[in-house]
XYZ file of C-alpha atoms in Angstrom:
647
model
C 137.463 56.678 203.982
C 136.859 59.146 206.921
C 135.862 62.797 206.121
C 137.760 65.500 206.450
C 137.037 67.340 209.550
C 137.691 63.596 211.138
C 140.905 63.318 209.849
C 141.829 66.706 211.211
C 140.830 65.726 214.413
C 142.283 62.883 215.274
C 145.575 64.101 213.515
C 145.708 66.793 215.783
C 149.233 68.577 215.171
C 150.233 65.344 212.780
C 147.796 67.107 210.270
C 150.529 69.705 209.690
C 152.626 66.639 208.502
C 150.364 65.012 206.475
C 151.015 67.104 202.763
C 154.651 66.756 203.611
C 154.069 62.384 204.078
C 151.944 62.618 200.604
C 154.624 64.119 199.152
C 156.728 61.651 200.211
C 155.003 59.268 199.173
C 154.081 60.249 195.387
C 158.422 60.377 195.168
C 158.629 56.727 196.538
C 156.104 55.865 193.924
C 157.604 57.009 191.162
C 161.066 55.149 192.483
C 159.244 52.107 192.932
C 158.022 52.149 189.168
C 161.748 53.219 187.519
C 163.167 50.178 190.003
C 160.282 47.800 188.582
C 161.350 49.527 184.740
C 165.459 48.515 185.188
C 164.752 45.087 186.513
C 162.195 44.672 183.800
C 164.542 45.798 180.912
C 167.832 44.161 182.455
C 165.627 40.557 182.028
C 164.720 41.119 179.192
C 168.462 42.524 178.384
C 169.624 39.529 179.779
C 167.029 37.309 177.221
C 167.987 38.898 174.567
C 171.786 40.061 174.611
C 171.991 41.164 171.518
C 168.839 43.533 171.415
C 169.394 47.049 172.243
C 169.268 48.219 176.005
C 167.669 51.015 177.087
C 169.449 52.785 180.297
C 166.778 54.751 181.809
C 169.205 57.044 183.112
C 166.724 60.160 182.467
C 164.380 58.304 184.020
C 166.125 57.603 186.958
C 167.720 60.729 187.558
C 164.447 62.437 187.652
C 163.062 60.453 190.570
C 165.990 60.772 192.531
C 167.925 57.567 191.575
C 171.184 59.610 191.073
C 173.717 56.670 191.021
C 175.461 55.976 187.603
C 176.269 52.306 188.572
C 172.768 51.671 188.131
C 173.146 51.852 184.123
C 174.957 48.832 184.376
C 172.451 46.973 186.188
C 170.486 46.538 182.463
C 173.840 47.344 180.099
C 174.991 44.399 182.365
C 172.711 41.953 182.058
C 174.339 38.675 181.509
C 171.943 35.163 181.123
C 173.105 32.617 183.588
C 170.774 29.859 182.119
C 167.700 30.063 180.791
C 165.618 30.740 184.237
C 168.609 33.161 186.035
C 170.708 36.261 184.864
C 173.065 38.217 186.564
C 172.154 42.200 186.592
C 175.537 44.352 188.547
C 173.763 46.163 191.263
C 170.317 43.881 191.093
C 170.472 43.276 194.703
C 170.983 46.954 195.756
C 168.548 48.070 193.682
C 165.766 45.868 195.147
C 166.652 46.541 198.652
C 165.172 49.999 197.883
C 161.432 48.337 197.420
C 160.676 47.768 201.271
C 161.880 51.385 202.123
C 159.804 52.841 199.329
C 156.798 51.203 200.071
C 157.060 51.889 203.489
C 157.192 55.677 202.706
C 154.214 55.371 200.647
C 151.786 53.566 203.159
C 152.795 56.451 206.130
C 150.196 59.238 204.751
C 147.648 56.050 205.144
C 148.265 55.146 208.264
C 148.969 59.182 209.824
C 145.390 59.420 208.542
C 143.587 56.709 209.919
C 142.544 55.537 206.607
C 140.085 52.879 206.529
C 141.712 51.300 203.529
C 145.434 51.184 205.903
C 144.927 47.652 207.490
C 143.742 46.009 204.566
C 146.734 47.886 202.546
C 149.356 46.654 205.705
C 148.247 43.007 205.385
C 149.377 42.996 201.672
C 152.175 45.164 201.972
C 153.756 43.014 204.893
C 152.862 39.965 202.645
C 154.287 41.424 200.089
C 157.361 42.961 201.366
C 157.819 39.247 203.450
C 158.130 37.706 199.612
C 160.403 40.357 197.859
C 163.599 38.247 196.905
C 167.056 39.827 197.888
C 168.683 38.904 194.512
C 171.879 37.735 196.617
C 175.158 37.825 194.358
C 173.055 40.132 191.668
C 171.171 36.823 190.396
C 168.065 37.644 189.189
C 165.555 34.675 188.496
C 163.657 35.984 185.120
C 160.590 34.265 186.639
C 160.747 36.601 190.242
C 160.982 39.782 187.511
C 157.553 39.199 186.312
C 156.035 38.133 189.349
C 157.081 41.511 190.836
C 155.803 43.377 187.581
C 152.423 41.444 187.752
C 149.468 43.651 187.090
C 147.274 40.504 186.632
C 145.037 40.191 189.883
C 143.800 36.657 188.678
C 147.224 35.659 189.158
C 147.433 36.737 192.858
C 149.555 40.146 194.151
C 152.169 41.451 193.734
C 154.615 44.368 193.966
C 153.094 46.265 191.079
C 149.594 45.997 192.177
C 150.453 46.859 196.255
C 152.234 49.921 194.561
C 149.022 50.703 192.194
C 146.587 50.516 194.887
C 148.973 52.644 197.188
C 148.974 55.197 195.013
C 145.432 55.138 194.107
C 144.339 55.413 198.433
C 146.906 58.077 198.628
C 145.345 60.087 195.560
C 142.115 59.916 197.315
C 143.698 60.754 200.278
C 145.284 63.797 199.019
C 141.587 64.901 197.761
C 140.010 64.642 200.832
C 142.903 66.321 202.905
C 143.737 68.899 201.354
C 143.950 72.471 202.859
C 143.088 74.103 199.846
C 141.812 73.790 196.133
C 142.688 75.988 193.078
C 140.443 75.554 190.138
C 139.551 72.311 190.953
C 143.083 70.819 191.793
C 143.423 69.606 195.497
C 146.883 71.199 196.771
C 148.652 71.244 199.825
C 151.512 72.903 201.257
C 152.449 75.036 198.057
C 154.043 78.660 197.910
C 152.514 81.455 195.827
C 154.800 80.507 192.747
C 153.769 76.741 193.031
C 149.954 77.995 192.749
C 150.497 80.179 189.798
C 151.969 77.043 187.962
C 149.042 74.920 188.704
C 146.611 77.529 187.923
C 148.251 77.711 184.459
C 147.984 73.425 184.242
C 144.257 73.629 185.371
C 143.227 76.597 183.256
C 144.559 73.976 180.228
C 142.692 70.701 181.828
C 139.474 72.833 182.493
C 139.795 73.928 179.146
C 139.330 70.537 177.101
C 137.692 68.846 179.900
C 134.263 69.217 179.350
C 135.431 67.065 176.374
C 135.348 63.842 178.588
C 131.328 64.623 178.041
C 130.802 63.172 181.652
C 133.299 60.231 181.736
C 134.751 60.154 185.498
C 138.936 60.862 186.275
C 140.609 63.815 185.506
C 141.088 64.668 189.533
C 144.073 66.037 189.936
C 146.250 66.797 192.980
C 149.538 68.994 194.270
C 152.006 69.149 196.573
C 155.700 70.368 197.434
C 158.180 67.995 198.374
C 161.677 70.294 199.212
C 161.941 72.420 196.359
C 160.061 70.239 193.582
C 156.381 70.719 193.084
C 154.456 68.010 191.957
C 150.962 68.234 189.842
C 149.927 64.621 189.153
C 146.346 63.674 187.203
C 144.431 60.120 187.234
C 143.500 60.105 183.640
C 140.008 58.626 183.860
C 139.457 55.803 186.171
C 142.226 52.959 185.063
C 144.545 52.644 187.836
C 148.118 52.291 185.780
C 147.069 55.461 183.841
C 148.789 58.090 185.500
C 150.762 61.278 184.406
C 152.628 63.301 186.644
C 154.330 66.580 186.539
C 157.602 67.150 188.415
C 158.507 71.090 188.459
C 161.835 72.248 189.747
C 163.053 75.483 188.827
C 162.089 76.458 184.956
C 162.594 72.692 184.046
C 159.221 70.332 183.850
C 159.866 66.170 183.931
C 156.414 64.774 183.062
C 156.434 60.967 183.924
C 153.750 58.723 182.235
C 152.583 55.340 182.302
C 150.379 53.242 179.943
C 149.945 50.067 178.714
C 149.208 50.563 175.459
C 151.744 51.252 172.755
C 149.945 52.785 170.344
C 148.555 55.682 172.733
C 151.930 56.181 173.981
C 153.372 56.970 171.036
C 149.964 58.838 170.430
C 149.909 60.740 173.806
C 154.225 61.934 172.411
C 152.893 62.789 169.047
C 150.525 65.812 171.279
C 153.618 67.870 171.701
C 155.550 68.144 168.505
C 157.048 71.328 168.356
C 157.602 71.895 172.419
C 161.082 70.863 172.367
C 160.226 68.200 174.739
C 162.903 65.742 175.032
C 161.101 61.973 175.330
C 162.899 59.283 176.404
C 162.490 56.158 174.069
C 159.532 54.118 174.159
C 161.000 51.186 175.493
C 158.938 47.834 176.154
C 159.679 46.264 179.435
C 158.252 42.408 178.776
C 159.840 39.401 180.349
C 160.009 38.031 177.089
C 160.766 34.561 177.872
C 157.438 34.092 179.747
C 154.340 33.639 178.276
C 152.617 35.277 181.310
C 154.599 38.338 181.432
C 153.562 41.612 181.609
C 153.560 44.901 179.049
C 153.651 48.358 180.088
C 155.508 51.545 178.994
C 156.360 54.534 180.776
C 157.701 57.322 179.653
C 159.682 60.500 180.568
C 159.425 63.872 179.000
C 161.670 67.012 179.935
C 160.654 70.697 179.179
C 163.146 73.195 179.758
C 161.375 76.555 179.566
C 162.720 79.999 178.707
C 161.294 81.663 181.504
C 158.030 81.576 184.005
C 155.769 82.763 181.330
C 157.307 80.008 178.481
C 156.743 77.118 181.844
C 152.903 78.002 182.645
C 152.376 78.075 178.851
C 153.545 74.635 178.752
C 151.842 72.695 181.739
C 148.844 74.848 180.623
C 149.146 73.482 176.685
C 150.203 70.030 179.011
C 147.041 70.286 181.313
C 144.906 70.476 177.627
C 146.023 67.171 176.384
C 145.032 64.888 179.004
C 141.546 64.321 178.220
C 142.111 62.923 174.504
C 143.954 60.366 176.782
C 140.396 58.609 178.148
C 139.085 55.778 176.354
C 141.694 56.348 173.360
C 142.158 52.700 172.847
C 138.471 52.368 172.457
C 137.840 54.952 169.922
C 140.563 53.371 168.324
C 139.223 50.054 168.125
C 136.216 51.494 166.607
C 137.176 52.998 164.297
C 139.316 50.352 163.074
C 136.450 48.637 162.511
C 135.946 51.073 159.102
C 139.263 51.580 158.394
C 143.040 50.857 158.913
C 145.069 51.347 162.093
C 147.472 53.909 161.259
C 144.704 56.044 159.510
C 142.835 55.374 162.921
C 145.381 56.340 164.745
C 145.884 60.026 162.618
C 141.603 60.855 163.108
C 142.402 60.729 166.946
C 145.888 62.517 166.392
C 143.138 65.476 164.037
C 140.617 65.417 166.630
C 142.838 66.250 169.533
C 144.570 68.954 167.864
C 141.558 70.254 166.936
C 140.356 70.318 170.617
C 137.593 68.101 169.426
C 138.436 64.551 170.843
C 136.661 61.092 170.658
C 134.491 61.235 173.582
C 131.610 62.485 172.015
C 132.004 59.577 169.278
C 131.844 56.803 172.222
C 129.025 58.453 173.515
C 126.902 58.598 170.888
C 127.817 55.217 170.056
C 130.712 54.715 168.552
C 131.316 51.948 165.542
C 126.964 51.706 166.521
C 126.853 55.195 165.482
C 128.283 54.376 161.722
C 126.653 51.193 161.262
C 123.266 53.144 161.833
C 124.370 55.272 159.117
C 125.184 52.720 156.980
C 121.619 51.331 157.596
C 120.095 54.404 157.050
C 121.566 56.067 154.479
C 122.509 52.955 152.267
C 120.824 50.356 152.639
C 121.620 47.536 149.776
C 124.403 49.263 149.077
C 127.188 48.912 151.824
C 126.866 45.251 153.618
C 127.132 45.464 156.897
C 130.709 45.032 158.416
C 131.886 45.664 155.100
C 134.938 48.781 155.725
C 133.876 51.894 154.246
C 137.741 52.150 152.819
C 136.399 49.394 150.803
C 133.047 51.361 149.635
C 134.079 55.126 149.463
C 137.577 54.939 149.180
C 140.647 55.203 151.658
C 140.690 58.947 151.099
C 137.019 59.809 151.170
C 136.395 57.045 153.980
C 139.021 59.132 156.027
C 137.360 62.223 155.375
C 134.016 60.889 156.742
C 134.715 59.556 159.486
C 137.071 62.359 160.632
C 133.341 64.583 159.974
C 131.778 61.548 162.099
C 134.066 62.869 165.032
C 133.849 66.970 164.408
C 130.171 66.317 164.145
C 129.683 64.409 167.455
C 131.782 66.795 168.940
C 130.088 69.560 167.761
C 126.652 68.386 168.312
C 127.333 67.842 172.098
C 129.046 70.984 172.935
C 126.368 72.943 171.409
C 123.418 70.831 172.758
C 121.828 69.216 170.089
C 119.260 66.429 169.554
C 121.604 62.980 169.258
C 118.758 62.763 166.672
C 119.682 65.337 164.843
C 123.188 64.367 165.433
C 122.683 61.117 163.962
C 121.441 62.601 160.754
C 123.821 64.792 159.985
C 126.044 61.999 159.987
C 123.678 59.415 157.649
C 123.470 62.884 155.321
C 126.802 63.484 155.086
C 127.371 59.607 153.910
C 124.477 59.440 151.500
C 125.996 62.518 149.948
C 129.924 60.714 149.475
C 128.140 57.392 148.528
C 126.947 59.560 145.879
C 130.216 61.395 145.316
C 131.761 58.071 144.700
C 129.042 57.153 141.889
C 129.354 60.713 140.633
C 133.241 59.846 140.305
C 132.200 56.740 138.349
C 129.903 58.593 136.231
C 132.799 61.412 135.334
C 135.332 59.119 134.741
C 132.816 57.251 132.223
C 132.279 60.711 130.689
C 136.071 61.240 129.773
C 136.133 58.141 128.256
C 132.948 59.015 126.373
C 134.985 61.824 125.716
C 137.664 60.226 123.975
C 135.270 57.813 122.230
C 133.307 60.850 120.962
C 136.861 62.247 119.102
C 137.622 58.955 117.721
C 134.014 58.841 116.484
C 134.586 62.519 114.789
C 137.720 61.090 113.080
C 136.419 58.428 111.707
C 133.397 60.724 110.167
C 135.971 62.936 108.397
C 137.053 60.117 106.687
C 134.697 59.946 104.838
C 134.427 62.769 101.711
C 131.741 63.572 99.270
C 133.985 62.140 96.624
C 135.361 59.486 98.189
C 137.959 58.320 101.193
C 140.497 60.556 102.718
C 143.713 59.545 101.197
C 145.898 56.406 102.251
C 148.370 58.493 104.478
C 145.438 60.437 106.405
C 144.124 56.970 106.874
C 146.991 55.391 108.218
C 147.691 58.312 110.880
C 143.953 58.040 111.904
C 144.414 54.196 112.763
C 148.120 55.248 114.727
C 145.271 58.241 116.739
C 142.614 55.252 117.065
C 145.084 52.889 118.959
C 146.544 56.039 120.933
C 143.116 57.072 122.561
C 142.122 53.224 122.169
C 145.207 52.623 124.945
C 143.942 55.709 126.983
C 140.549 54.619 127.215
C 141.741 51.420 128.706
C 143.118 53.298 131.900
C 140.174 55.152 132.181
C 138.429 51.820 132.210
C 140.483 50.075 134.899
C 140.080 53.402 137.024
C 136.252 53.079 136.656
C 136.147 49.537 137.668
C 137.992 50.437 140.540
C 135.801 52.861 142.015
C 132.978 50.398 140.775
C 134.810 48.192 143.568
C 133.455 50.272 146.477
C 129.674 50.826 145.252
C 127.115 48.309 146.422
C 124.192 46.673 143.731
C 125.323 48.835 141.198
C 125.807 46.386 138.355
C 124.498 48.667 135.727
C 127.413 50.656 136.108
C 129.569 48.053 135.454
C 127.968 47.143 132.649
C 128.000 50.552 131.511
C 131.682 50.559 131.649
C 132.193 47.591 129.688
C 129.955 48.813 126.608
C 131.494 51.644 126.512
C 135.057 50.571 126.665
C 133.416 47.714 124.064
C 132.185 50.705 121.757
C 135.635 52.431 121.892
C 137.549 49.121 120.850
C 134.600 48.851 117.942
C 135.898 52.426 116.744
C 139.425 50.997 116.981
C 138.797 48.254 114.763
C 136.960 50.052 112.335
C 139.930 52.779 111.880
C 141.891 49.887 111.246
C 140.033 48.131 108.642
C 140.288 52.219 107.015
C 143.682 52.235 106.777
C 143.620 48.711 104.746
C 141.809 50.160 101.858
C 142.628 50.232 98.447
C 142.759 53.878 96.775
C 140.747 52.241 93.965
C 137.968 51.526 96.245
C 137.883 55.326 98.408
C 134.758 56.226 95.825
C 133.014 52.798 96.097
C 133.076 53.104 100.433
C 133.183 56.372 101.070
C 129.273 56.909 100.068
C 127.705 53.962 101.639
C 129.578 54.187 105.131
C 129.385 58.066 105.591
C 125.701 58.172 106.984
C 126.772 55.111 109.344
C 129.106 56.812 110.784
C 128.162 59.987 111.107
C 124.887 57.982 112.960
C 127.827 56.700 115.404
C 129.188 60.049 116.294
C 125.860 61.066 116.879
C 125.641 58.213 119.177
C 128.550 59.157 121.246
C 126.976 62.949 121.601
C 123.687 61.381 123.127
C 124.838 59.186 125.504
C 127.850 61.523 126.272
C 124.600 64.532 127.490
C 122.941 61.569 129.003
C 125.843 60.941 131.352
C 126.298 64.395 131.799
C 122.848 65.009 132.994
C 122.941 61.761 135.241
C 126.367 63.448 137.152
C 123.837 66.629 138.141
C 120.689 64.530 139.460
C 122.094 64.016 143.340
C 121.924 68.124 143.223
C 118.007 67.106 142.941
C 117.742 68.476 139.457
C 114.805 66.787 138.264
C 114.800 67.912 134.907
C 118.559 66.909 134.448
C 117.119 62.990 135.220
C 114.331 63.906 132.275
C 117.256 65.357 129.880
C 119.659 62.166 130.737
C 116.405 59.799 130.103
C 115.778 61.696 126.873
C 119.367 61.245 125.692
C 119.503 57.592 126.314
C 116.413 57.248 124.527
C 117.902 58.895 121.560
C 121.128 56.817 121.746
C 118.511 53.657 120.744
C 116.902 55.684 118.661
C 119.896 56.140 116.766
C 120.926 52.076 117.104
C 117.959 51.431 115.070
C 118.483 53.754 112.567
C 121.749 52.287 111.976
C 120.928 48.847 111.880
C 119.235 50.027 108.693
C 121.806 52.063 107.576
C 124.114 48.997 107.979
C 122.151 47.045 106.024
C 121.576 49.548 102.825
C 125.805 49.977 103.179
C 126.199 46.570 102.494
C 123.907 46.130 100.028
C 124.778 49.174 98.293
C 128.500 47.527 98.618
C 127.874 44.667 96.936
C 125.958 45.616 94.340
C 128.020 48.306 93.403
C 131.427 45.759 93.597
C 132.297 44.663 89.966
C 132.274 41.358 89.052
C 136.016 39.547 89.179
C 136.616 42.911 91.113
C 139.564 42.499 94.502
C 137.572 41.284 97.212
C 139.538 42.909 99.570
C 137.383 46.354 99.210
C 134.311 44.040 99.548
C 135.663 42.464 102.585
C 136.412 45.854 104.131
C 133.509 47.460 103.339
C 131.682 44.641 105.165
C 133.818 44.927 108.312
C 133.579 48.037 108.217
C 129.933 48.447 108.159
C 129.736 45.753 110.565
C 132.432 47.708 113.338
C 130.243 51.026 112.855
C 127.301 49.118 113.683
C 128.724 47.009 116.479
C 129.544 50.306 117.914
C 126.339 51.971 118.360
C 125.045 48.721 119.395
C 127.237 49.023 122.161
C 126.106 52.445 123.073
C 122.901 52.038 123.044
C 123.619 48.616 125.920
C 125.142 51.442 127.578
C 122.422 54.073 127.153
C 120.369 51.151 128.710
C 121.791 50.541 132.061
C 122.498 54.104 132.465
C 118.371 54.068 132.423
C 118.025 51.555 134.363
C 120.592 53.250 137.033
C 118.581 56.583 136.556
C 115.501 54.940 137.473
C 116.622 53.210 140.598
C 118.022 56.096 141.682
C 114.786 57.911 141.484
C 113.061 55.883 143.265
C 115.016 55.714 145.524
């Protein structure tokens, strides 16, 4: 491309001409993409009769494509066969293309561009190959070949018009007779600058979000009475936005090829009464090869000038969460699902942080490092941290991953540094997650510990509680028995998202296994004979007041185990201490079990009911069972203590 000055020059007085011919030119671009959109939608119309058509009248009003008949060129689609459709107005419609792309390469060839011959070769090629669609038939298989975007697959309209417009963006850089805060203009009155002032002082804004990617160049002009502020969006040529201003009323047109980030880029501007028109997909569904792309029309109608330059300045602010979207996307992904993907990017932007700083730092690299570094063993690699923190917590961190890049950036500090905040911040909810474990385990211990106490009361210095008091403890027993069971199928579940931790697990189970040992033994209560309350009640009392003890010391064991991640060293020692006493206390009841039942027996009558001897037996043996639970459970907590530690 030649410089400026050399433009100039050999324009001569045809230099005065030249912002008018860009102008120009940007309109016949955006006609050429609404008459590619209604051929696109009429075929696949015309595919699919019964599918709902979209008219594109907004669309096509804004770029100067005024005529009404044109709605029935897609509500009219009609198959012929399976290759040809008819489409009212088809032919009409398409004579338009040569004109428009004709208007588009004059700027190019006024200025002596160096790209024009190479641009007039294709465009003559092209133009030479455009079908007339005589009698309104439309071959299905022309459509796509027009809409191509695929280079591998030769040219086409679509890329001549892409390319256009990209050599007449750079053009309109490199010409232009003025700039205003960064934006190359040409040709505008005073009001037309204070309206793209108010779009740049938005893009400038958020643009040093982009942390160095390329694009964001935009350009100006006035065409009649419209003004037109377009943007490049990063470097991808069929990633455009452009602004059409007329009066108080803004028509922002935008392309993209990606669903999800145009419905993300129309999510940006919920509550600015901008009226989108639908997100319509123009495929030529019937081909394998055809193409996807969306583009999409938003009007603003603003209360006055100070309402407009709000907007295109709020408008100018958005376009940089636009770059490399899909990527950061895909990334994250990786850790979690799309639509939760999808809402981080939808945060970040309106939080003026973005994703750029995430892709530069790394991206899905940046998280597996963390995952190496911060928990190692414990979260396999690949593995989606949905699966090992939770959907709720493994939102929250990786919405931190992106406020933390972000932040770390802007403010200039060490990716190092960067990096660690991150692994810190997941070390810290891996822990969080055990620490849920652990409290959830400590509200069954909870429950245990009450149905422990019961039982103990049971037992009076003259004998057994009576037969009623017995029979509503064994109704309590199975109550908190059936609520201990939730509490065990929510600790399993968060067991689900921890990594070597399989003396939690089997914490859970003895402790769940000590609670249904408690269960039984209320039961086997409420069986007993009022003639045998004096011969039970002594032996069994110092069993299970041992149990209830039991419960106490590995319920402050558990406790103290939730405060070590503070660093509390002396909790770990208490917790240790506690477990220790829970075996302690397994022992002692192993002999206590033993002097019940003898004491039982010898004590039974002979010819005596065996049912008291029975129960008395069971029962001895449930009270035991029970501590011999906790104290498996006092065990792996231990062992879980220990690890950590050394950790």
């Amino acid at each position: 491309m030649v410089g400026k000055v050399e433009i100039v020059e050999a324009l001569g007085e045809r230099a005065v001409l030249l912002p008018s011919l860009i102008a120009a030119a940007l309109a016949a671009n955006d006609r050429l993409k609404i008459r590619l959109s209604i051929l696109q939608e009429a075929s696949a119309r015309a595919a699919e009769p019964g599918r709902a058509a979209l008219a594109l009248e907004q669309e096509r009003r804004a770029v100067g494509l005024d005529d009404p008949d044109y709605d029935a060129t897609i509500s009219g689609a009609r198959p012929i066969d399976a290759a040809t459709f008819l489409s009212p107005g088809a032919a009409r419609l398409a004579a338009g293309f040569a004109k428009d792309l004709a208007a588009m390469f004059a700027p190019l060839e006024a200025a002596g561009s160096e790209t024009a011959p190479a641009l007039k070769a294709r465009l003559d090629a092209v133009a030479a190959a455009l079908p007339d669609f005589d009698g309104d038939r439309v071959v299905h298989a022309e459509v796509a070949k027009l809409a191509s975007a695929r280079r591998e697959a030769g040219d086409s309209l679509h890329l001549l018009v892409m390319d256009l417009h990209k050599a007449i963006n750079q053009l309109a850089s490199e010409t232009a007779l003025e700039q205003i805060d960064g934006a190359h203009v040409a040709g505008l009155d005073d009001p037309s600058r204070l309206r793209v002032k108010a779009f740049m002082r938005g893009l400038n804004r958020t643009a040093p979000l982009a942390f160095g990617h390329p694009g964001l160049a935009t350009t100006a002009g006035r065409l009649g009475g419209k003004l037109s502020i377009q943007n490049d969006i990063g470097t991808t040529d069929a990633h455009v936005l452009v602004v059409h201003i007329e009066g108080l009323t803004a028509t922002t047109t935008y392309t993209d090829v990606h669903r999800a980030r145009a419905k993300f880029f129309i999510s940006l501007f919920e509550g600015e009464n901008v009226a989108w028109s639908p997100l319509g997909e123009k495929r030529q569904r019937n081909l394998a090869e055809g193409e996807v792309f969306f583009l999409l029309t938003g009007v603003f109608k603003a209360r006055d000038e100070a309402d407009l330059e709000r907007f295109l300045e709020f408008l100018g602010s958005r376009i940089v969460f636009l770059i490399d979207w899909n990527k950061a996307r895909k990334a994250l992904q990786v850790f979690t699902t799309k639509n939760i993907a999808i809402a981080l990017l939808t945060g970040a932007a309106r939080r003026d942080e973005g994703h750029r700083a995430f892709l530069e730092l790394g991206g899905a690299e940046l998280i597996y490092e963390a995952i190496r570094n911060a928990a190692p063993g414990r979260i396999a690699y690949g593995v989606p941290l949905d699966q090992a923190l939770g959907e709720a917590e493994c939102e929250a961190f990786l919405r931190n991953v992106l406020h933390v890049a972000c932040e770390g950036l802007k403010d200039g500090r060490s990716t190092r540094l960067i990096r660690d905040e991150i692994q810190a911040d997941l070390s810290q909810r891996l822990d969080t997650a055990e620490r849920e474990l652990l409290g959830v385990v400590l509200r069954h211990l909870g429950l245990t510990r009450m149905l422990a106490g019961m039982i103990e009361t049971v037992f009076l210095p003259d004998g057994l509680a009576s037969a009623e008091d017995r029979k509503k403890l064994s109704l309590h027993a199975k109550a908190i028995e059936a609520k201990a069971d939730l509490l065990t199928v929510a600790a399993r579940k968060i067991f689900g998202r921890l990594r070597d931790a399989d003396d939690l697990l089997h914490l859970i189970d003895q402790v769940e296994n000590a609670t249904d040992s408690f269960d039984e033994a209320a039961f086997f209560l409420s069986l007993a004979a009022d003639d045998s309350r004096s011969a039970l009640s002594a032996p069994l009392g110092e069993l299970a007041a041992l149990a209830t003890e039991s419960v106490g010391q590995l319920t402050r064991a558990v406790e103290g185990a939730l405060l070590i991640p503070n660093g509390k060293r002396l909790d770990a020692a208490f917790a240790l201490q506690c477990a220790d006493a829970v075996s302690d206390i397994e022992r002692a009841a192993d002999v206590a079990e033993r002097s019940a039942i003898g004491t039982i027996i010898l004590h039974t009558p002979a010819g005596a009911d065996a049912r008291s001897l029975v129960l008395g037996l069971e029962i001895a043996r449930t009270l035991e069972e029970a501590t011999d639970r906790l104290a498996h459970a006092a065990m792996s907590l231990r062992n879980r203590i220990l690890q950590e530690l050394s950790a």
